[in-house]
mmCIF file of C-alpha atoms and ligand atoms in Angstrom:
data_model
loop_
_atom_site.group_PDB
_atom_site.id
_atom_site.type_symbol
_atom_site.label_atom_id
_atom_site.label_comp_id
_atom_site.label_asym_id
_atom_site.label_seq_id
_atom_site.Cartn_x
_atom_site.Cartn_y
_atom_site.Cartn_z
ATOM 1 C CA GLU A 244 -31.759 10.238 -9.058
ATOM 2 C CA LYS A 245 -30.370 12.686 -6.726
ATOM 3 C CA GLY A 246 -31.276 9.903 -3.916
ATOM 4 C CA GLY A 247 -33.234 11.973 -1.590
ATOM 5 C CA TYR A 248 -31.410 15.658 -2.112
ATOM 6 C CA ASP A 249 -32.670 18.765 -3.634
ATOM 7 C CA HIS A 250 -29.200 19.046 -5.377
ATOM 8 C CA PHE A 251 -26.450 16.531 -7.531
ATOM 9 C CA MET A 252 -24.459 18.979 -5.825
ATOM 10 C CA LEU A 253 -26.022 18.003 -2.225
ATOM 11 C CA LYS A 254 -25.947 14.396 -3.189
ATOM 12 C CA GLU A 255 -21.819 15.069 -4.291
ATOM 13 C CA ILE A 256 -21.151 16.352 -1.373
ATOM 14 C CA HIS A 257 -22.372 13.960 0.913
ATOM 15 C CA GLU A 258 -20.969 10.675 -1.046
ATOM 16 C CA GLN A 259 -17.289 11.654 -0.292
ATOM 17 C CA PRO A 260 -16.754 9.542 2.300
ATOM 18 C CA LYS A 261 -17.866 7.138 0.292
ATOM 19 C CA ALA A 262 -15.089 8.575 -2.197
ATOM 20 C CA TYR A 263 -12.350 8.331 -0.743
ATOM 21 C CA ARG A 264 -12.701 5.161 0.634
ATOM 22 C CA ASP A 265 -13.499 3.833 -3.136
ATOM 23 C CA THR A 266 -10.362 5.990 -4.518
ATOM 24 C CA MET A 267 -8.163 4.353 -1.320
ATOM 25 C CA ARG A 268 -9.705 0.836 -1.764
ATOM 26 C CA GLY A 269 -6.880 -1.807 -3.515
ATOM 27 C CA ARG A 270 -4.195 0.841 -3.242
ATOM 28 C CA ILE A 271 -3.563 0.155 0.338
ATOM 29 C CA SER A 272 -1.570 -2.698 1.049
ATOM 30 C CA GLU A 273 -3.355 -5.713 2.843
ATOM 31 C CA ASP A 274 -0.811 -4.642 6.489
ATOM 32 C CA GLY A 275 -1.698 -0.502 5.627
ATOM 33 C CA ARG A 276 1.872 0.193 5.031
ATOM 34 C CA SER A 277 2.984 0.707 1.807
ATOM 35 C CA VAL A 278 0.797 1.948 -1.101
ATOM 36 C CA VAL A 279 0.225 -0.770 -4.389
ATOM 37 C CA LEU A 280 -1.024 1.122 -7.166
ATOM 38 C CA PRO A 281 -0.564 -1.637 -10.193
ATOM 39 C CA GLU A 282 -2.641 0.548 -12.188
ATOM 40 C CA LEU A 283 0.770 2.364 -13.194
ATOM 41 C CA LYS A 284 3.216 1.265 -15.999
ATOM 42 C CA VAL A 285 5.828 3.832 -14.962
ATOM 43 C CA THR A 286 8.360 1.468 -13.560
ATOM 44 C CA PRO A 287 10.308 1.768 -10.146
ATOM 45 C CA GLU A 288 13.741 2.856 -12.121
ATOM 46 C CA HIS A 289 11.593 5.618 -13.863
ATOM 47 C CA LEU A 290 10.546 7.223 -11.153
ATOM 48 C CA ARG A 291 13.937 7.665 -9.078
ATOM 49 C CA GLY A 292 15.204 8.916 -12.025
ATOM 50 C CA ILE A 293 12.945 11.708 -12.668
ATOM 51 C CA ASN A 294 14.193 15.289 -11.056
ATOM 52 C CA ARG A 295 10.903 17.296 -11.309
ATOM 53 C CA VAL A 296 7.802 17.013 -11.376
ATOM 54 C CA HIS A 297 4.944 19.675 -13.121
ATOM 55 C CA ILE A 298 1.332 19.929 -12.307
ATOM 56 C CA VAL A 299 -0.860 20.938 -15.054
ATOM 57 C CA ALA A 300 -5.028 21.148 -14.687
ATOM 58 C CA CYS A 301 -8.138 23.539 -14.921
ATOM 59 C CA GLY A 302 -10.400 25.074 -11.875
ATOM 60 C CA THR A 303 -11.042 22.635 -9.237
ATOM 61 C CA ALA A 304 -8.858 20.209 -10.641
ATOM 62 C CA MET A 305 -5.597 22.543 -10.685
ATOM 63 C CA HIS A 306 -6.585 23.916 -7.121
ATOM 64 C CA ALA A 307 -6.236 19.876 -6.094
ATOM 65 C CA GLY A 308 -2.442 20.109 -8.378
ATOM 66 C CA MET A 309 -1.334 23.060 -5.567
ATOM 67 C CA VAL A 310 -2.105 21.057 -2.605
ATOM 68 C CA GLY A 311 -0.281 17.892 -5.007
ATOM 69 C CA LYS A 312 2.671 20.308 -5.492
ATOM 70 C CA THR A 313 2.869 20.672 -1.531
ATOM 71 C CA VAL A 314 2.435 16.606 -0.510
ATOM 72 C CA ILE A 315 5.115 15.687 -3.545
ATOM 73 C CA GLU A 316 7.781 18.156 -2.311
ATOM 74 C CA SER A 317 7.433 16.943 1.420
ATOM 75 C CA LEU A 318 6.939 13.716 0.635
ATOM 76 C CA ALA A 319 9.199 12.398 -2.118
ATOM 77 C CA ARG A 320 11.714 15.581 -2.055
ATOM 78 C CA LEU A 321 11.223 16.804 -5.755
ATOM 79 C CA PRO A 322 10.804 20.017 -6.719
ATOM 80 C CA VAL A 323 7.119 20.690 -8.317
ATOM 81 C CA GLU A 324 5.556 23.888 -10.299
ATOM 82 C CA THR A 325 1.754 23.343 -11.593
ATOM 83 C CA ASP A 326 0.767 25.527 -14.138
ATOM 84 C CA VAL A 327 -2.889 25.716 -14.980
ATOM 85 C CA ALA A 328 -3.441 24.507 -19.214
ATOM 86 C CA SER A 329 -4.065 27.508 -20.282
ATOM 87 C CA GLU A 330 -1.263 28.933 -19.945
ATOM 88 C CA TYR A 331 1.117 25.701 -19.477
ATOM 89 C CA ARG A 332 2.415 25.143 -23.785
ATOM 90 C CA TYR A 333 2.685 28.929 -24.112
ATOM 91 C CA ARG A 334 5.169 29.836 -21.581
ATOM 92 C CA SER A 335 8.124 27.254 -23.298
ATOM 93 C CA PRO A 336 8.079 25.346 -20.252
ATOM 94 C CA ILE A 337 11.307 23.569 -19.433
ATOM 95 C CA ILE A 338 10.553 20.029 -20.211
ATOM 96 C CA THR A 339 13.008 17.077 -20.427
ATOM 97 C CA PRO A 340 12.797 13.671 -19.883
ATOM 98 C CA GLU A 341 13.130 13.551 -16.194
ATOM 99 C CA THR A 342 10.306 15.502 -15.759
ATOM 100 C CA LEU A 343 7.083 13.928 -14.315
ATOM 101 C CA VAL A 344 3.773 15.906 -15.668
ATOM 102 C CA ILE A 345 0.816 14.690 -13.751
ATOM 103 C CA VAL A 346 -2.744 15.893 -15.312
ATOM 104 C CA VAL A 347 -5.395 16.564 -13.120
ATOM 105 C CA SER A 348 -8.758 16.238 -14.718
ATOM 106 C CA GLN A 349 -12.623 14.911 -13.448
ATOM 107 C CA SER A 350 -13.648 14.329 -17.207
ATOM 108 C CA GLY A 351 -10.421 13.356 -19.363
ATOM 109 C CA GLU A 352 -12.125 15.648 -21.634
ATOM 110 C CA THR A 353 -11.282 19.721 -20.596
ATOM 111 C CA ALA A 354 -9.675 20.881 -23.584
ATOM 112 C CA ASP A 355 -6.574 23.320 -22.281
ATOM 113 C CA THR A 356 -5.412 20.294 -20.425
ATOM 114 C CA LEU A 357 -5.319 17.609 -23.189
ATOM 115 C CA ALA A 358 -2.908 19.850 -24.993
ATOM 116 C CA ALA A 359 -1.066 20.467 -22.409
ATOM 117 C CA LEU A 360 -1.016 16.847 -22.157
ATOM 118 C CA ARG A 361 0.461 16.224 -25.468
ATOM 119 C CA GLU A 362 3.244 19.363 -25.302
ATOM 120 C CA ALA A 363 4.750 17.643 -22.516
ATOM 121 C CA LYS A 364 4.617 13.872 -24.828
ATOM 122 C CA ARG A 365 6.136 16.022 -27.699
ATOM 123 C CA CYS A 366 9.016 17.336 -25.365
ATOM 124 C CA GLY A 367 9.374 13.536 -23.942
ATOM 125 C CA ALA A 368 8.584 13.647 -20.513
ATOM 126 C CA ARG A 369 5.885 10.821 -18.654
ATOM 127 C CA VAL A 370 2.528 11.764 -18.301
ATOM 128 C CA LEU A 371 0.408 10.698 -15.877
ATOM 129 C CA ALA A 372 -3.615 11.970 -15.375
ATOM 130 C CA ILE A 373 -5.449 11.758 -12.405
ATOM 131 C CA THR A 374 -8.436 11.589 -14.209
ATOM 132 C CA ASN A 375 -12.332 10.778 -12.997
ATOM 133 C CA VAL A 376 -13.545 8.931 -16.090
ATOM 134 C CA VAL A 377 -12.273 5.525 -17.917
ATOM 135 C CA GLY A 378 -12.185 5.543 -21.713
ATOM 136 C CA SER A 379 -11.898 9.856 -21.914
ATOM 137 C CA SER A 380 -9.208 10.775 -23.637
ATOM 138 C CA VAL A 381 -6.720 12.473 -20.577
ATOM 139 C CA ALA A 382 -6.672 8.624 -20.341
ATOM 140 C CA ARG A 383 -6.215 7.572 -23.380
ATOM 141 C CA GLU A 384 -3.620 9.115 -24.115
ATOM 142 C CA ALA A 385 -1.257 9.868 -20.734
ATOM 143 C CA ASP A 386 1.271 6.865 -20.185
ATOM 144 C CA ASP A 387 -0.277 6.194 -16.769
ATOM 145 C CA VAL A 388 -3.337 6.834 -15.509
ATOM 146 C CA ILE A 389 -4.840 6.724 -12.071
ATOM 147 C CA ILE A 390 -8.198 6.783 -11.613
ATOM 148 C CA THR A 391 -10.150 8.679 -8.927
ATOM 149 C CA LEU A 392 -13.491 6.228 -7.998
ATOM 150 C CA ALA A 393 -15.234 9.570 -6.929
ATOM 151 C CA GLY A 394 -18.167 8.656 -9.362
ATOM 152 C CA PRO A 395 -20.583 10.264 -11.912
ATOM 153 C CA GLU A 396 -20.242 13.804 -10.817
ATOM 154 C CA ILE A 397 -23.474 15.421 -12.177
ATOM 155 C CA ALA A 398 -23.390 19.192 -10.014
ATOM 156 C CA VAL A 399 -21.238 21.509 -12.240
ATOM 157 C CA ALA A 400 -19.272 22.573 -9.265
ATOM 158 C CA SER A 401 -16.817 19.524 -8.289
ATOM 159 C CA THR A 402 -16.769 18.461 -4.819
ATOM 160 C CA LYS A 403 -16.612 15.278 -4.632
ATOM 161 C CA ALA A 404 -13.879 14.721 -7.945
ATOM 162 C CA TYR A 405 -11.567 17.607 -5.702
ATOM 163 C CA THR A 406 -11.023 15.511 -2.895
ATOM 164 C CA SER A 407 -10.903 12.560 -4.625
ATOM 165 C CA GLN A 408 -8.420 14.117 -6.907
ATOM 166 C CA LEU A 409 -6.663 14.985 -3.451
ATOM 167 C CA ILE A 410 -6.582 11.047 -1.897
ATOM 168 C CA ALA A 411 -5.099 10.263 -5.247
ATOM 169 C CA PHE A 412 -2.263 13.240 -4.205
ATOM 170 C CA TYR A 413 -0.929 11.691 -1.472
ATOM 171 C CA LEU A 414 -1.125 8.123 -2.529
ATOM 172 C CA PHE A 415 1.236 8.521 -5.519
ATOM 173 C CA GLY A 416 2.843 11.183 -3.378
ATOM 174 C CA LEU A 417 3.559 8.543 -0.560
ATOM 175 C CA TYR A 418 4.413 5.606 -3.713
ATOM 176 C CA LEU A 419 6.979 7.597 -4.897
ATOM 177 C CA ALA A 420 8.170 8.622 -1.825
ATOM 178 C CA GLN A 421 8.840 4.925 -0.819
ATOM 179 C CA THR A 422 9.731 4.024 -4.083
ATOM 180 C CA ARG A 423 12.705 7.002 -4.042
ATOM 181 C CA GLY A 424 13.419 5.807 -0.140
ATOM 182 C CA THR A 425 12.708 9.622 1.687
ATOM 183 C CA LYS A 426 10.437 8.540 3.563
ATOM 184 C CA SER A 427 10.809 4.949 5.970
ATOM 185 C CA GLU A 428 8.662 2.468 5.864
ATOM 186 C CA ALA A 429 7.169 3.859 9.804
ATOM 187 C CA ASP A 430 5.949 7.205 8.507
ATOM 188 C CA ILE A 431 4.630 6.139 5.235
ATOM 189 C CA ALA A 432 2.409 3.863 7.124
ATOM 190 C CA HIS A 433 1.769 6.796 9.584
ATOM 191 C CA VAL A 434 0.326 8.205 6.776
ATOM 192 C CA LEU A 435 -1.999 5.564 5.978
ATOM 193 C CA ALA A 436 -3.639 4.981 8.973
ATOM 194 C CA ALA A 437 -4.294 8.989 9.372
ATOM 195 C CA MET A 438 -5.739 8.750 5.654
ATOM 196 C CA ASP A 439 -7.838 5.746 6.968
ATOM 197 C CA SER A 440 -9.747 7.800 8.859
ATOM 198 C CA LEU A 441 -10.574 10.572 5.979
ATOM 199 C CA PRO A 442 -13.784 9.047 5.592
ATOM 200 C CA GLU A 443 -15.663 9.126 8.942
ATOM 201 C CA GLN A 444 -14.123 12.943 10.111
ATOM 202 C CA VAL A 445 -15.780 13.516 7.212
ATOM 203 C CA GLU A 446 -19.437 12.476 7.676
ATOM 204 C CA LYS A 447 -18.779 13.711 11.162
ATOM 205 C CA ILE A 448 -18.368 17.372 9.321
ATOM 206 C CA LEU A 449 -21.630 16.631 7.491
ATOM 207 C CA ALA A 450 -23.330 15.977 10.275
ATOM 208 C CA GLN A 451 -22.763 19.390 11.018
ATOM 209 C CA ALA A 452 -24.895 21.001 7.473
ATOM 210 C CA GLU A 453 -27.236 22.625 9.441
ATOM 211 C CA THR A 454 -24.586 25.283 11.471
ATOM 212 C CA VAL A 455 -22.970 25.595 7.646
ATOM 213 C CA LYS A 456 -26.121 26.503 6.891
ATOM 214 C CA GLY A 457 -26.602 29.180 8.897
ATOM 215 C CA ILE A 458 -23.115 30.956 8.419
ATOM 216 C CA ALA A 459 -24.047 30.909 5.006
ATOM 217 C CA GLU A 460 -27.238 32.339 5.211
ATOM 218 C CA ALA A 461 -25.661 35.612 6.762
ATOM 219 C CA ILE A 462 -22.826 35.589 4.023
ATOM 220 C CA SER A 463 -25.107 35.190 0.811
ATOM 221 C CA LYS A 464 -26.162 39.056 2.505
ATOM 222 C CA HIS A 465 -22.461 40.363 1.315
ATOM 223 C CA SER A 466 -21.481 41.285 -1.790
ATOM 224 C CA ASN A 467 -17.850 40.404 -1.176
ATOM 225 C CA LEU A 468 -15.899 38.351 0.901
ATOM 226 C CA PHE A 469 -11.914 37.129 1.280
ATOM 227 C CA PHE A 470 -11.067 34.173 2.124
ATOM 228 C CA ILE A 471 -7.289 33.535 3.694
ATOM 229 C CA GLY A 472 -5.047 30.894 4.430
ATOM 230 C CA ARG A 473 -0.939 29.995 3.993
ATOM 231 C CA GLY A 474 0.670 27.359 3.133
ATOM 232 C CA ILE A 475 -1.707 24.624 1.774
ATOM 233 C CA ASP A 476 -4.651 26.273 3.503
ATOM 234 C CA TYR A 477 -4.102 28.659 1.107
ATOM 235 C CA ALA A 478 -4.678 26.201 -1.693
ATOM 236 C CA VAL A 479 -8.084 25.370 -0.109
ATOM 237 C CA ALA A 480 -8.514 29.573 0.130
ATOM 238 C CA LEU A 481 -8.402 29.666 -3.819
ATOM 239 C CA GLU A 482 -10.858 26.706 -4.582
ATOM 240 C CA GLY A 483 -13.572 27.858 -2.183
ATOM 241 C CA SER A 484 -13.722 31.624 -3.250
ATOM 242 C CA LEU A 485 -13.821 29.944 -6.882
ATOM 243 C CA LYS A 486 -17.243 27.391 -5.502
ATOM 244 C CA LEU A 487 -18.397 30.498 -4.230
ATOM 245 C CA LYS A 488 -18.600 32.536 -7.557
ATOM 246 C CA GLU A 489 -18.830 29.679 -9.411
ATOM 247 C CA ILE A 490 -22.337 28.958 -7.942
ATOM 248 C CA SER A 491 -24.004 32.212 -6.002
ATOM 249 C CA TYR A 492 -22.632 34.543 -7.903
ATOM 250 C CA ILE A 493 -20.532 36.323 -4.501
ATOM 251 C CA HIS A 494 -17.852 37.996 -5.733
ATOM 252 C CA SER A 495 -14.619 36.460 -3.288
ATOM 253 C CA GLU A 496 -11.270 36.745 -3.546
ATOM 254 C CA ALA A 497 -8.801 34.244 -2.131
ATOM 255 C CA TYR A 498 -4.838 34.992 -0.118
ATOM 256 C CA ALA A 499 -2.564 34.353 1.007
ATOM 257 C CA ALA A 500 -2.360 35.966 4.158
ATOM 258 C CA GLY A 501 0.822 37.305 4.469
ATOM 259 C CA GLU A 502 -0.362 38.978 1.533
ATOM 260 C CA LEU A 503 -3.748 40.878 2.851
ATOM 261 C CA LYS A 504 -1.217 43.859 3.703
ATOM 262 C CA HIS A 505 0.412 44.643 0.165
ATOM 263 C CA GLY A 506 -2.838 46.175 -1.030
ATOM 264 C CA THR A 507 -5.930 43.982 -0.333
ATOM 265 C CA LEU A 508 -5.832 45.293 3.297
ATOM 266 C CA ALA A 509 -7.117 48.606 1.459
ATOM 267 C CA LEU A 510 -10.550 46.757 1.001
ATOM 268 C CA ILE A 511 -11.658 45.569 4.067
ATOM 269 C CA GLU A 512 -13.603 47.582 5.730
ATOM 270 C CA GLU A 513 -17.187 47.447 8.378
ATOM 271 C CA GLY A 514 -18.977 44.021 7.978
ATOM 272 C CA VAL A 515 -16.596 42.047 5.454
ATOM 273 C CA PRO A 516 -16.692 38.227 5.548
ATOM 274 C CA VAL A 517 -13.326 37.311 5.794
ATOM 275 C CA ILE A 518 -12.851 33.194 5.974
ATOM 276 C CA ALA A 519 -9.850 32.591 7.284
ATOM 277 C CA LEU A 520 -8.230 29.120 7.710
ATOM 278 C CA LEU A 521 -6.327 27.922 10.235
ATOM 279 C CA THR A 522 -5.448 24.132 9.618
ATOM 280 C CA GLN A 523 -1.717 24.344 10.093
ATOM 281 C CA GLU A 524 -0.443 24.835 13.735
ATOM 282 C CA ASP A 525 3.336 25.476 12.502
ATOM 283 C CA LEU A 526 2.187 29.045 10.739
ATOM 284 C CA TYR A 527 -0.485 29.205 13.378
ATOM 285 C CA GLU A 528 0.484 32.650 14.865
ATOM 286 C CA LYS A 529 1.339 34.057 11.765
ATOM 287 C CA THR A 530 -1.714 33.396 10.489
ATOM 288 C CA LEU A 531 -3.073 34.929 13.758
ATOM 289 C CA SER A 532 -1.733 38.374 13.598
ATOM 290 C CA ASN A 533 -3.157 38.602 9.691
ATOM 291 C CA ILE A 534 -6.384 37.644 11.649
ATOM 292 C CA LYS A 535 -6.197 40.626 13.590
ATOM 293 C CA GLU A 536 -4.889 42.814 11.371
ATOM 294 C CA VAL A 537 -8.670 42.673 9.211
ATOM 295 C CA LYS A 538 -10.047 42.434 12.888
ATOM 296 C CA ALA A 539 -8.724 45.540 13.492
ATOM 297 C CA ARG A 540 -10.362 47.143 9.945
ATOM 298 C CA GLY A 541 -14.084 45.551 11.065
ATOM 299 C CA ALA A 542 -13.950 42.457 9.304
ATOM 300 C CA ASP A 543 -15.997 40.165 10.957
ATOM 301 C CA VAL A 544 -14.000 36.522 10.462
ATOM 302 C CA LEU A 545 -14.803 33.230 10.538
ATOM 303 C CA GLY A 546 -12.175 30.709 11.618
ATOM 304 C CA ILE A 547 -12.215 27.294 10.397
ATOM 305 C CA VAL A 548 -9.563 25.589 12.366
ATOM 306 C CA ASN A 549 -8.601 22.174 13.817
ATOM 307 C CA GLU A 550 -11.274 20.549 16.574
ATOM 308 C CA GLY A 551 -8.714 20.907 20.281
ATOM 309 C CA HIS A 552 -8.071 25.000 19.671
ATOM 310 C CA GLU A 553 -11.638 26.532 19.759
ATOM 311 C CA ALA A 554 -10.993 28.031 22.544
ATOM 312 C CA GLU A 555 -7.647 29.681 21.921
ATOM 313 C CA VAL A 556 -9.007 30.802 18.279
ATOM 314 C CA ALA A 557 -12.329 32.038 20.062
ATOM 315 C CA LYS A 558 -11.250 35.501 21.193
ATOM 316 C CA SER A 559 -9.760 36.400 17.353
ATOM 317 C CA VAL A 560 -12.410 35.015 15.204
ATOM 318 C CA ASP A 561 -16.292 35.810 15.616
ATOM 319 C CA THR A 562 -17.269 32.636 15.034
ATOM 320 C CA HIS A 563 -15.324 29.509 14.243
ATOM 321 C CA PHE A 564 -16.268 26.493 12.633
ATOM 322 C CA ALA A 565 -13.654 22.695 13.815
ATOM 323 C CA ILE A 566 -12.716 20.440 11.810
ATOM 324 C CA PRO A 567 -11.676 16.832 13.195
ATOM 325 C CA ARG A 568 -7.660 16.725 13.579
ATOM 326 C CA THR A 569 -5.471 15.123 10.894
ATOM 327 C CA LEU A 570 -2.245 15.038 10.343
ATOM 328 C CA PRO A 571 -1.289 18.529 8.518
ATOM 329 C CA LEU A 572 -0.620 17.177 4.868
ATOM 330 C CA LEU A 573 -4.387 15.846 5.003
ATOM 331 C CA THR A 574 -6.347 19.185 6.377
ATOM 332 C CA PRO A 575 -7.279 20.311 3.070
ATOM 333 C CA ALA A 576 -9.064 16.330 2.398
ATOM 334 C CA LEU A 577 -11.313 17.855 5.433
ATOM 335 C CA SER A 578 -10.918 21.805 5.743
ATOM 336 C CA VAL A 579 -13.238 21.804 1.975
ATOM 337 C CA VAL A 580 -15.990 20.479 3.162
ATOM 338 C CA PRO A 581 -18.183 23.081 5.265
ATOM 339 C CA LEU A 582 -16.966 25.545 2.379
ATOM 340 C CA GLN A 583 -18.239 23.388 -0.156
ATOM 341 C CA LEU A 584 -21.490 22.968 2.350
ATOM 342 C CA LEU A 585 -20.487 27.295 2.795
ATOM 343 C CA SER A 586 -21.361 27.676 -1.495
ATOM 344 C CA TYR A 587 -23.843 25.231 -1.302
ATOM 345 C CA TYR A 588 -26.369 26.759 0.857
ATOM 346 C CA ALA A 589 -25.285 30.186 -0.162
ATOM 347 C CA SER A 590 -26.304 29.688 -3.527
ATOM 348 C CA LEU A 591 -29.785 27.812 -2.386
ATOM 349 C CA ALA A 592 -30.348 31.194 -0.200
ATOM 350 C CA LEU A 593 -29.956 33.521 -3.057
ATOM 351 C CA GLY A 594 -32.349 31.731 -5.119
ATOM 352 C CA HIS A 595 -30.168 30.043 -8.106
ATOM 353 C CA ASP A 596 -29.745 27.476 -9.596
ATOM 354 C CA VAL A 597 -27.092 25.618 -7.697
ATOM 355 C CA ASP A 598 -26.010 22.336 -9.778
ATOM 356 C CA LYS A 599 -26.274 24.529 -13.397
ATOM 357 C CA PRO A 600 -24.579 27.762 -12.837
ATOM 358 C CA ARG A 601 -25.130 30.727 -15.700
ATOM 359 C CA ASN A 602 -22.610 30.948 -17.954
ATOM 360 C CA LEU A 603 -20.671 27.724 -16.971
ATOM 361 C CA ALA A 604 -20.449 23.650 -18.172
ATOM 362 C CA LYS A 605 -18.978 20.634 -16.296
ATOM 363 C CA SER A 606 -17.246 19.958 -19.601
ATOM 364 C CA VAL A 607 -14.552 22.222 -21.219
ATOM 365 C CA THR A 608 -13.709 21.325 -24.521
ATOM 366 C CA VAL A 609 -13.006 24.115 -26.929
ATOM 367 C CA GLU A 610 -9.932 26.373 -25.902
HETATM 368 C C1 F6R B 479 -14.960 24.174 -10.602
HETATM 369 C C2 F6R B 479 -15.283 23.361 -11.827
HETATM 370 C C3 F6R B 479 -13.904 23.461 -12.614
HETATM 371 C C4 F6R B 479 -13.289 22.011 -13.478
HETATM 372 C C5 F6R B 479 -12.075 22.578 -14.652
HETATM 373 C C6 F6R B 479 -11.559 21.702 -15.168
HETATM 374 O O1 F6R B 479 -16.592 23.157 -9.917
HETATM 375 O O2 F6R B 479 -15.786 21.954 -11.496
HETATM 376 O O3 F6R B 479 -13.251 24.903 -12.484
HETATM 377 O O4 F6R B 479 -12.888 22.306 -12.048
HETATM 378 O O5 F6R B 479 -13.884 22.643 -15.604
HETATM 379 O O6 F6R B 479 -12.319 21.021 -15.401
HETATM 380 P P1 F6R B 479 -11.715 18.859 -15.483
HETATM 381 O O7 F6R B 479 -11.657 18.657 -14.511
HETATM 382 O O8 F6R B 479 -12.908 18.077 -16.165
HETATM 383 O O9 F6R B 479 -10.380 18.830 -16.405
#
């Protein structure tokens, strides 16, 4: 049942190239120049009339939503707010019929997410669900559904569901852009071509699992570490940190790199591991200067960098791991993979039950 892998989590990490292909299949026109989402009932007129988007989810699905925010804002130029579902309805959010509410849920059964969906509908908004389970409560109650085709996810720690949610956001963001006319056909074709390469690029990363294993074993000896990044890298840092806490029980925090000096820097001392994501070239110099700040306090820095930048980064970090080149918006679909492997191997090194971490359930059906 684990297909030759020791754990479901490792199997599911390795299934990601297939999950990406399956989630994209049939949703890109034959000529590769536009997105087709025949499953959507919402009309183009409705999508042209919306003036804001709310993305609501829990945990890892929320982290996918944070990437989704950047994707939709940059492709479709619509303001997007993200909320964790357990907070959303208690802050009297401003939901109007011109709001599109996107709920994200692997299981489609998370109680808080379902309650947020109901609240959004009650306020007259249309709800689009991104979910992995056909026929789930979220899928049944939403107005529109984009199914992620990750296949069943058994491990409690979400991996292929998260990355498939990213693919769904890229597709929907492009669909919104083509419908609202915020991107040219050529721009859309350019992103779709880059998406087409993602599965192979993930395979390249997976082929380096042994390298990550070595790094993970060193990290597993620490009780406290940090993930830092800017922009979309910060969203991935949050996901990397959650994954590590969840299955290795090592405490970690994700920080927007520029926020470090507003408090957290006090916790950086000799030998503390810091995992820095450096995939956004326009923010590169800024993040490098944050790396210098932690290095000066003795941190041991692992940089996640784009291929071709290793030489430059090697001078500023202690260790680095390179991911294949893609468009800045698409990097989360690659950069999260070494972080998933890192958590897996750290948990393994510590002898924990990787697939069934303590205190956690796969599907949280209570509020
Ligand atoms: C983390 C994890 C959880 C879930 C969260 C939402 O690895 O799996 O944080 O992402 O409980 O679950 P779904 O997506 O089923 O609504």
